[in-house]
Short mmCIF file of C-alpha atoms in Angstrom, two decimals:
data_model
loop_
_atom_site.label_atom_id
_atom_site.label_comp_id
_atom_site.label_asym_id
_atom_site.label_seq_id
_atom_site.Cartn_x
_atom_site.Cartn_y
_atom_site.Cartn_z
CA UNK W 1 108.98 -103.35 -63.63
CA UNK W 2 105.43 -103.00 -64.96
CA UNK W 3 104.41 -100.89 -61.96
CA UNK W 4 107.44 -98.64 -62.42
CA UNK W 5 106.67 -98.33 -66.14
CA UNK W 6 103.11 -97.26 -65.31
CA UNK W 7 104.41 -94.18 -63.46
CA UNK W 8 105.85 -92.62 -66.59
CA UNK W 9 102.96 -93.84 -68.70
CA UNK W 10 100.60 -91.90 -66.43
CA UNK W 11 102.86 -88.87 -66.40
CA UNK W 12 103.22 -88.78 -70.17
CA UNK W 13 99.52 -89.31 -70.85
CA UNK W 14 98.87 -85.99 -69.16
CA UNK W 15 102.14 -84.06 -69.41
CA UNK W 16 102.66 -84.83 -73.10
CA UNK W 17 99.20 -83.51 -73.86
CA UNK W 18 100.26 -80.26 -72.23
CA UNK W 19 103.72 -79.93 -73.81
CA UNK W 20 102.50 -80.94 -77.27
CA UNK W 21 99.20 -79.08 -77.52
CA UNK W 22 98.96 -76.38 -74.86
CA UNK W 23 100.37 -73.53 -76.96
CA UNK W 24 98.06 -74.43 -79.83
CA UNK W 25 95.12 -74.92 -77.44
CA UNK W 26 95.65 -71.54 -75.81
CA UNK W 27 95.87 -69.65 -79.11
CA UNK W 28 93.44 -71.50 -81.39
CA UNK W 29 90.84 -72.87 -78.93
CA UNK W 30 90.88 -70.87 -75.69
CA UNK W 31 91.39 -67.59 -77.56
CA UNK W 32 94.59 -66.18 -76.06
CA UNK W 33 97.08 -64.25 -78.17
CA UNK W 34 100.34 -66.03 -78.97
CA UNK W 35 102.22 -63.43 -76.88
CA UNK W 36 99.94 -63.98 -73.86
CA UNK W 37 100.24 -67.76 -74.23
CA UNK W 38 104.01 -67.54 -74.44
CA UNK W 39 104.13 -65.33 -71.36
CA UNK W 40 102.08 -67.90 -69.43
CA UNK W 41 104.36 -70.74 -70.52
CA UNK W 42 107.48 -68.86 -69.48
CA UNK W 43 106.27 -67.28 -66.23
CA UNK W 44 104.49 -70.36 -64.90
CA UNK W 45 107.31 -72.71 -65.87
CA UNK W 46 109.99 -70.57 -64.21
CA UNK W 47 107.94 -70.22 -61.02
CA UNK W 48 107.00 -73.87 -61.15
CA UNK W 49 110.54 -75.05 -61.84
CA UNK W 50 111.67 -73.82 -58.45
CA UNK W 51 109.21 -76.06 -56.65
CA UNK W 52 111.39 -79.01 -57.70
CA UNK W 53 113.93 -78.55 -54.86
CA UNK W 54 111.02 -78.08 -52.45
CA UNK W 55 109.59 -81.44 -53.49
CA UNK W 56 113.07 -82.88 -53.20
CA UNK W 57 113.37 -81.59 -49.63
CA UNK W 58 109.93 -83.00 -48.83
CA UNK W 59 110.86 -86.44 -50.14
CA UNK W 60 114.16 -86.43 -48.27
CA UNK W 61 112.15 -85.68 -45.10
CA UNK W 62 109.67 -88.48 -45.78
CA UNK W 63 109.89 -91.69 -43.80
CA UNK W 64 106.83 -93.94 -43.95
CA UNK W 65 106.08 -97.65 -43.89
CA UNK W 66 105.61 -97.40 -47.67
CA UNK W 67 109.03 -95.88 -48.20
CA UNK W 68 110.33 -92.47 -49.11
CA UNK W 69 109.14 -91.81 -52.66
CA UNK W 70 106.39 -94.36 -53.22
CA UNK W 71 103.64 -92.74 -51.06
CA UNK W 72 103.53 -89.70 -53.34
CA UNK W 73 102.07 -91.81 -56.14
CA UNK W 74 99.07 -92.18 -53.82
CA UNK W 75 98.96 -88.70 -52.34
CA UNK W 76 99.43 -86.56 -55.46
CA UNK W 77 97.59 -88.61 -58.10
CA UNK W 78 94.21 -86.94 -57.49
CA UNK W 79 95.30 -83.26 -57.62
CA UNK W 80 97.45 -84.12 -60.64
CA UNK W 81 94.37 -85.38 -62.48
CA UNK W 82 92.06 -82.55 -61.32
CA UNK W 83 94.34 -79.68 -62.31
CA UNK W 84 94.88 -81.30 -65.70
CA UNK W 85 91.12 -81.30 -66.31
CA UNK W 86 90.80 -77.67 -65.21
CA UNK W 87 93.50 -76.58 -67.68
CA UNK W 88 91.32 -77.71 -70.59
CA UNK W 89 87.95 -76.66 -69.14
CA UNK W 90 87.67 -73.46 -71.22
CA UNK W 91 85.30 -71.37 -69.05
CA UNK W 92 83.64 -68.34 -70.65
CA UNK W 93 85.65 -65.44 -69.25
CA UNK W 94 86.96 -62.06 -70.31
CA UNK W 95 90.39 -61.87 -71.93
CA UNK W 96 91.93 -60.98 -68.57
CA UNK W 97 89.99 -63.75 -66.85
CA UNK W 98 91.15 -66.28 -69.43
CA UNK W 99 94.75 -65.18 -68.95
CA UNK W 100 94.64 -65.71 -65.20
CA UNK W 101 92.65 -68.95 -65.45
CA UNK W 102 95.30 -70.32 -67.81
CA UNK W 103 98.16 -69.03 -65.67
CA UNK W 104 96.84 -70.43 -62.38
CA UNK W 105 95.71 -73.84 -63.67
CA UNK W 106 98.91 -74.27 -65.67
CA UNK W 107 100.97 -73.43 -62.60
CA UNK W 108 99.01 -75.75 -60.28
CA UNK W 109 99.20 -78.58 -62.78
CA UNK W 110 102.95 -78.09 -63.03
CA UNK W 111 103.35 -78.18 -59.25
CA UNK W 112 101.34 -81.38 -59.00
CA UNK W 113 103.31 -82.89 -61.89
CA UNK W 114 106.51 -82.25 -59.94
CA UNK W 115 104.87 -83.99 -56.98
CA UNK W 116 104.42 -87.06 -59.18
CA UNK W 117 107.50 -86.76 -61.39
CA UNK W 118 110.03 -86.24 -58.59
CA UNK W 119 109.32 -89.55 -56.81
CA UNK W 120 109.34 -91.35 -60.18
CA UNK W 121 113.00 -90.41 -60.48
CA UNK W 122 113.96 -90.40 -56.80
CA UNK W 123 112.67 -93.92 -56.25
CA UNK W 124 115.01 -95.44 -58.86
CA UNK W 125 118.21 -95.37 -56.76
CA UNK W 126 116.22 -97.16 -54.04
CA UNK W 127 114.71 -99.83 -56.28
CA UNK W 128 118.09 -101.44 -56.95
CA UNK W 129 121.77 -100.95 -56.15
CA UNK W 130 122.84 -102.62 -59.39
CA UNK W 131 123.67 -100.22 -62.25
CA UNK W 132 122.58 -102.67 -64.95
CA UNK W 133 119.28 -103.30 -63.17
CA UNK W 134 118.73 -99.57 -62.88
CA UNK W 135 119.25 -99.18 -66.63
CA UNK W 136 116.76 -102.00 -67.30
CA UNK W 137 114.23 -100.50 -64.90
CA UNK W 138 114.70 -97.08 -66.42
CA UNK W 139 114.40 -98.43 -69.96
CA UNK W 140 111.15 -100.17 -68.98
CA UNK W 141 109.92 -96.95 -67.44
CA UNK W 142 110.79 -95.05 -70.62
CA UNK W 143 108.94 -97.59 -72.74
CA UNK W 144 105.90 -97.13 -70.52
CA UNK W 145 106.29 -93.39 -70.91
CA UNK W 146 106.54 -93.77 -74.67
CA UNK W 147 103.31 -95.75 -74.73
CA UNK W 148 101.64 -92.94 -72.81
CA UNK W 149 103.17 -90.43 -75.21
CA UNK W 150 102.03 -92.45 -78.22
CA UNK W 151 98.44 -92.62 -77.04
CA UNK W 152 98.03 -88.96 -76.24
CA UNK W 153 100.19 -87.50 -79.03
CA UNK W 154 98.69 -89.71 -81.73
CA UNK W 155 95.04 -89.81 -80.78
CA UNK W 156 94.36 -86.58 -78.86
CA UNK W 157 93.20 -84.64 -81.90
CA UNK W 158 91.01 -87.59 -82.93
CA UNK W 159 89.59 -87.82 -79.39
CA UNK W 160 88.83 -84.10 -79.47
CA UNK W 161 86.99 -84.44 -82.78
CA UNK W 162 85.09 -87.54 -81.61
CA UNK W 163 84.02 -86.19 -78.22
CA UNK W 164 83.47 -82.64 -79.45
CA UNK W 165 80.89 -83.29 -82.13
CA UNK W 166 81.96 -80.08 -83.82
CA UNK W 167 82.77 -78.19 -80.60
CA UNK W 168 86.49 -77.89 -79.90
CA UNK W 169 85.80 -76.72 -76.35
CA UNK W 170 83.67 -79.77 -75.52
CA UNK W 171 86.13 -82.07 -77.26
CA UNK W 172 89.15 -80.86 -75.30
CA UNK W 173 87.21 -80.85 -72.02
CA UNK W 174 86.00 -84.46 -72.40
CA UNK W 175 89.35 -85.70 -73.69
CA UNK W 176 91.09 -84.21 -70.65
CA UNK W 177 88.61 -85.95 -68.35
CA UNK W 178 89.18 -89.37 -69.95
CA UNK W 179 92.98 -89.07 -69.91
CA UNK W 180 92.96 -87.87 -66.30
CA UNK W 181 90.97 -90.91 -65.12
CA UNK W 182 93.37 -93.30 -66.88
CA UNK W 183 96.41 -91.49 -65.47
CA UNK W 184 94.99 -91.65 -61.94
CA UNK W 185 94.38 -95.42 -62.24
CA UNK W 186 97.94 -96.04 -63.48
CA UNK W 187 99.45 -94.16 -60.52
CA UNK W 188 97.36 -96.24 -58.13
CA UNK W 189 98.80 -99.39 -59.72
CA UNK W 190 102.31 -97.95 -59.35
CA UNK W 191 101.73 -97.29 -55.65
CA UNK W 192 100.40 -100.79 -55.00
CA UNK W 193 103.18 -102.72 -56.72
CA UNK W 194 106.52 -100.96 -56.17
CA UNK W 195 108.91 -101.53 -53.26
CA UNK W 196 111.91 -99.59 -51.98
CA UNK W 197 115.24 -100.86 -50.62
CA UNK W 198 118.12 -98.88 -49.06
CA UNK W 199 115.76 -98.24 -46.17
CA UNK W 200 118.68 -97.51 -43.84
CA UNK W 201 119.15 -94.27 -45.80
CA UNK W 202 115.47 -93.37 -45.68
CA UNK W 203 115.53 -91.17 -42.62
CA UNK W 204 114.51 -87.55 -42.35
CA UNK W 205 117.29 -85.52 -43.93
CA UNK W 206 117.85 -81.90 -42.83
CA UNK W 207 117.47 -79.34 -45.62
CA UNK W 208 121.05 -78.17 -45.22
CA UNK W 209 122.23 -81.76 -45.73
CA UNK W 210 120.20 -82.05 -48.92
CA UNK W 211 121.94 -78.94 -50.23
CA UNK W 212 125.33 -80.24 -49.08
CA UNK W 213 124.72 -83.39 -51.14
CA UNK W 214 125.10 -81.23 -54.25
CA UNK W 215 128.34 -79.66 -53.03
CA UNK W 216 131.23 -80.51 -55.35
CA UNK W 217 128.92 -82.93 -57.20
CA UNK W 218 130.17 -81.85 -60.63
CA UNK W 219 128.75 -84.79 -62.59
CA UNK W 220 125.32 -83.86 -61.24
CA UNK W 221 125.68 -80.21 -62.33
CA UNK W 222 126.84 -81.23 -65.80
CA UNK W 223 124.03 -83.75 -66.23
CA UNK W 224 121.35 -81.27 -65.11
CA UNK W 225 122.57 -78.64 -67.57
CA UNK W 226 122.76 -81.16 -70.40
CA UNK W 227 119.26 -82.40 -69.63
CA UNK W 228 117.88 -78.85 -69.68
CA UNK W 229 119.24 -78.47 -73.19
CA UNK W 230 117.57 -81.71 -74.24
CA UNK W 231 114.19 -80.46 -73.01
CA UNK W 232 114.75 -77.10 -74.71
CA UNK W 233 115.09 -78.97 -77.99
CA UNK W 234 112.26 -81.41 -77.37
CA UNK W 235 109.77 -78.74 -76.28
CA UNK W 236 110.56 -76.44 -79.18
CA UNK W 237 110.01 -79.21 -81.74
CA UNK W 238 106.79 -80.59 -80.25
CA UNK W 239 105.14 -77.24 -79.45
CA UNK W 240 105.39 -76.08 -83.08
CA UNK W 241 104.43 -79.40 -84.71
CA UNK W 242 100.72 -78.63 -85.15
CA UNK W 243 101.50 -75.16 -86.49
CA UNK W 244 103.89 -76.63 -89.08
CA UNK W 245 101.49 -79.27 -90.35
CA UNK W 246 98.52 -76.90 -90.42
CA UNK W 247 100.07 -73.78 -91.91
CA UNK W 248 103.23 -74.89 -93.76
CA UNK W 249 101.92 -78.20 -95.09
CA UNK W 250 98.20 -77.49 -95.15
CA UNK W 251 97.53 -80.87 -93.53
CA UNK W 252 96.83 -80.42 -89.82
CA UNK W 253 95.95 -84.11 -89.39
CA UNK W 254 99.49 -85.13 -90.36
CA UNK W 255 100.54 -83.97 -86.90
CA UNK W 256 98.94 -87.14 -85.51
CA UNK W 257 100.98 -89.25 -87.93
CA UNK W 258 104.22 -87.59 -86.86
CA UNK W 259 103.29 -87.92 -83.21
CA UNK W 260 102.69 -91.63 -83.79
CA UNK W 261 106.15 -91.91 -85.34
CA UNK W 262 107.64 -90.61 -82.10
CA UNK W 263 107.27 -94.26 -81.09
CA UNK W 264 110.57 -94.67 -82.91
CA UNK W 265 111.93 -93.40 -79.60
CA UNK W 266 111.41 -96.94 -78.39
CA UNK W 267 114.01 -98.12 -80.90
CA UNK W 268 116.55 -95.88 -79.21
CA UNK W 269 115.41 -96.97 -75.75
CA UNK W 270 115.62 -100.66 -76.61
CA UNK W 271 119.13 -100.15 -77.99
CA UNK W 272 120.41 -98.57 -74.77
CA UNK W 273 121.10 -101.80 -72.77
CA UNK W 274 123.17 -103.08 -75.70
CA UNK W 275 124.94 -99.80 -76.42
CA UNK W 276 126.06 -99.24 -72.81
CA UNK W 277 127.82 -102.63 -72.88
CA UNK W 278 130.08 -101.42 -75.70
CA UNK W 279 130.31 -97.69 -75.05
CA UNK W 280 130.36 -95.34 -72.08
CA UNK W 281 126.95 -94.08 -71.02
CA UNK W 282 128.03 -90.52 -71.72
CA UNK W 283 129.06 -91.46 -75.25
CA UNK W 284 125.66 -93.07 -75.82
CA UNK W 285 123.88 -89.92 -74.59
CA UNK W 286 126.01 -87.64 -76.79
CA UNK W 287 125.34 -89.88 -79.80
CA UNK W 288 121.60 -89.70 -79.11
CA UNK W 289 121.64 -85.90 -78.94
CA UNK W 290 123.61 -85.61 -82.18
CA UNK W 291 121.30 -88.07 -83.96
CA UNK W 292 118.31 -86.01 -82.81
CA UNK W 293 119.99 -82.86 -84.14
CA UNK W 294 120.71 -84.55 -87.47
CA UNK W 295 117.07 -85.55 -87.88
CA UNK W 296 115.86 -82.05 -87.05
CA UNK W 297 118.23 -80.43 -89.54
CA UNK W 298 117.07 -82.89 -92.21
CA UNK W 299 113.49 -81.72 -91.67
CA UNK W 300 114.42 -78.32 -93.11
CA UNK W 301 115.16 -79.97 -96.46
CA UNK W 302 112.04 -82.16 -96.76
CA UNK W 303 109.91 -79.49 -98.43
CA UNK W 304 106.32 -80.69 -98.90
CA UNK W 305 107.25 -84.37 -99.05
CA UNK W 306 105.30 -86.14 -96.30
CA UNK W 307 107.44 -89.27 -96.65
CA UNK W 308 110.74 -87.40 -96.34
CA UNK W 309 109.41 -85.48 -93.35
CA UNK W 310 108.28 -88.71 -91.69
CA UNK W 311 111.73 -90.29 -92.22
CA UNK W 312 113.61 -87.26 -90.85
CA UNK W 313 111.22 -87.01 -87.88
CA UNK W 314 111.68 -90.73 -87.13
CA UNK W 315 115.48 -90.41 -87.19
CA UNK W 316 115.26 -87.51 -84.76
CA UNK W 317 112.90 -89.55 -82.58
CA UNK W 318 115.38 -92.43 -82.29
CA UNK W 319 117.90 -89.87 -81.06
CA UNK W 320 115.48 -88.31 -78.59
CA UNK W 321 114.60 -91.79 -77.30
CA UNK W 322 118.22 -92.28 -76.30
CA UNK W 323 118.62 -88.70 -75.10
CA UNK W 324 115.58 -88.65 -72.82
CA UNK W 325 116.31 -92.05 -71.25
CA UNK W 326 119.99 -91.89 -70.39
CA UNK W 327 119.94 -88.89 -67.99
CA UNK W 328 117.34 -90.53 -65.73
CA UNK W 329 119.53 -93.63 -65.32
CA UNK W 330 122.66 -91.52 -64.92
CA UNK W 331 121.03 -89.42 -62.19
CA UNK W 332 121.16 -92.49 -59.95
CA UNK W 333 124.92 -92.54 -60.46
CA UNK W 334 125.18 -88.89 -59.42
CA UNK W 335 123.23 -89.71 -56.25
CA UNK W 336 125.88 -92.35 -55.54
CA UNK W 337 128.60 -89.82 -56.31
CA UNK W 338 127.08 -87.32 -53.88
CA UNK W 339 126.97 -89.97 -51.14
CA UNK W 340 130.57 -90.96 -51.86
CA UNK W 341 131.81 -87.36 -52.01
CA UNK W 342 129.81 -85.75 -49.20
CA UNK W 343 128.53 -88.70 -47.15
CA UNK W 344 124.89 -87.74 -47.81
CA UNK W 345 122.40 -89.69 -49.92
CA UNK W 346 119.84 -87.06 -50.95
CA UNK W 347 117.90 -89.01 -53.57
CA UNK W 348 114.92 -86.68 -53.44
CA UNK W 349 116.73 -83.36 -53.78
CA UNK W 350 119.25 -84.42 -56.41
CA UNK W 351 116.76 -86.23 -58.62
CA UNK W 352 114.16 -83.46 -58.20
CA UNK W 353 116.55 -80.89 -59.61
CA UNK W 354 117.98 -83.33 -62.12
CA UNK W 355 114.62 -84.41 -63.49
CA UNK W 356 111.64 -82.18 -62.63
CA UNK W 357 113.56 -78.89 -62.56
CA UNK W 358 115.38 -79.72 -65.81
CA UNK W 359 112.16 -80.82 -67.52
CA UNK W 360 110.20 -77.76 -66.45
CA UNK W 361 112.90 -75.18 -67.05
CA UNK W 362 113.80 -76.70 -70.40
CA UNK W 363 110.24 -77.27 -71.61
CA UNK W 364 109.10 -73.89 -70.32
CA UNK W 365 111.84 -71.97 -72.13
CA UNK W 366 111.56 -74.35 -75.08
CA UNK W 367 107.87 -73.52 -75.43
CA UNK W 368 108.37 -69.81 -74.82
CA UNK W 369 111.15 -69.29 -77.38
CA UNK W 370 109.04 -70.36 -80.41
CA UNK W 371 106.08 -68.28 -79.19
CA UNK W 372 108.25 -65.16 -79.11
CA UNK W 373 109.72 -65.92 -82.52
CA UNK W 374 106.25 -66.48 -84.00
CA UNK W 375 104.90 -63.32 -82.36
CA UNK W 376 107.81 -61.30 -83.75
CA UNK W 377 107.13 -62.76 -87.22
CA UNK W 378 103.49 -61.65 -87.06
CA UNK W 379 101.69 -64.94 -86.43
CA UNK W 380 97.88 -64.67 -86.20
CA UNK W 381 95.81 -67.69 -85.12
CA UNK W 382 93.41 -69.35 -87.56
CA UNK W 383 94.30 -67.42 -90.72
CA UNK W 384 96.67 -67.91 -93.65
CA UNK W 385 100.15 -66.95 -92.51
CA UNK W 386 102.48 -64.52 -94.26
CA UNK W 387 105.89 -65.57 -95.57
CA UNK W 388 107.68 -64.36 -92.44
CA UNK W 389 105.42 -66.42 -90.16
CA UNK W 390 105.81 -69.55 -92.28
CA UNK W 391 109.58 -69.13 -92.26
CA UNK W 392 109.55 -68.64 -88.49
CA UNK W 393 107.45 -71.77 -87.96
CA UNK W 394 109.86 -73.79 -90.12
CA UNK W 395 112.89 -72.48 -88.21
CA UNK W 396 111.32 -73.27 -84.83
CA UNK W 397 110.38 -76.75 -86.02
CA UNK W 398 113.74 -77.74 -87.50
CA UNK W 399 116.83 -75.66 -86.76
CA UNK W 400 115.96 -74.38 -83.27
CA UNK W 401 115.66 -77.87 -81.71
CA UNK W 402 118.86 -78.94 -83.47
CA UNK W 403 120.76 -76.02 -81.94
CA UNK W 404 119.62 -77.02 -78.46
CA UNK W 405 120.46 -80.72 -78.99
CA UNK W 406 123.96 -79.90 -80.20
CA UNK W 407 124.45 -77.62 -77.20
CA UNK W 408 123.50 -80.48 -74.88
CA UNK W 409 125.96 -82.83 -76.59
CA UNK W 410 128.82 -80.36 -76.16
CA UNK W 411 128.02 -79.94 -72.47
CA UNK W 412 128.02 -83.71 -71.84
CA UNK W 413 131.60 -84.09 -73.09
CA UNK W 414 132.70 -82.81 -69.67
CA UNK W 415 130.93 -85.75 -67.95
CA UNK W 416 133.19 -88.44 -69.43
CA UNK W 417 135.94 -88.18 -66.82
CA UNK W 418 133.49 -88.69 -63.95
CA UNK W 419 131.97 -91.82 -65.44
CA UNK W 420 135.34 -93.58 -65.23
CA UNK W 421 135.14 -93.41 -61.41
CA UNK W 422 131.75 -95.10 -61.03
CA UNK W 423 132.92 -98.67 -60.36
CA UNK W 424 135.27 -97.53 -57.58
CA UNK W 425 132.58 -95.31 -56.09
CA UNK W 426 130.00 -98.11 -56.05
CA UNK W 427 132.42 -100.56 -54.39
CA UNK W 428 133.31 -98.00 -51.73
CA UNK W 429 129.64 -97.33 -50.95
CA UNK W 430 128.89 -101.04 -50.61
CA UNK W 431 131.72 -101.32 -48.07
CA UNK W 432 130.45 -98.29 -46.15
CA UNK W 433 126.90 -99.61 -45.98
CA UNK W 434 128.15 -102.96 -44.79
CA UNK W 435 130.08 -101.27 -41.99
CA UNK W 436 126.96 -99.32 -40.98
CA UNK W 437 124.91 -102.52 -40.73
CA UNK W 438 127.62 -104.22 -38.63
CA UNK W 439 127.83 -101.30 -36.24
#
């Protein structure tokens, strides 16, 4: 459980730094315009999102003595760390050179993140066949991820100031190096201390079979779409956080306080094992999304009260803690559904689309949308903003995420009827696997 938790801790140490600060870093440190930065976020994320099925195919074709998903913690950890460092290296280039440096390093980092993130999700169905154990494993993983998020989101700006000695470029460069080394070490621990079961299913799977595993898998389609909407909301709220505290509140450092309060996500995560005993998993996910939306809407009415803002942000964070955790556990159920429906267990492909594709498409569009709104409102980096820009920042920080969260909740209503079949599906699969072993 600790090794599995370390996977998401490593991922969040690096990926959260990117999703939380990259738009601000590009505009206020690296010197790109907000329109150019938004274009990079959108273009690279869309291109990068489509490498998720490729990684899924690769994992479904993997058959080693270490398992199917586990070896990628070893193989991809180094490029994941290197490309992260290069993103924040800030070389002295022309405006065009900076644009392409940012585009290429951002894209390569995203590809390597998929190479790490896909096996984190695809390994779960093969760590246990028990639904309750999967939820516990996933909750532990999410707690590990939250610790990684807490460290980077809370202390990154302080690290930058400490290491920079007055130079933002040096500060970001050194901070990236330190976080990358820690992330690499955590992935090595994950590789050394995780084990896979269901080895009879871990044979090379033809690409056409991986695609067939999604055929008629309606719960999978619904869950992927709902998860995209979650990441749209999460990315839009985190990418504008620093702008809101700096320009609307005049207290840039308060961003670190709010990022620390995201640890309230752990409250939601710790509640999940208890909630799913009383309510359907889909109902728990919908409740989480609506709670996140409620907190975001409340932010719009906090004015300049730091306490009220902290309370509203914390409420939203409890909701996002539930909302980000449940789909990962439920993806394992859709893998089971695909095997039951189509006779194919494509853990890699289904979880790659369901996790990495959803994260990248949602966070890419969720980061791009605010950048376009801010650009349209006339945002200019590093100066006092006009009324239109301040209003746009507030909208992107409060109402826009709420709209996305509510959209995700409405989508997930359609999943309820499929959840009722899970017990029967699981019993049927156990019988099938037993027959395969006997034959």
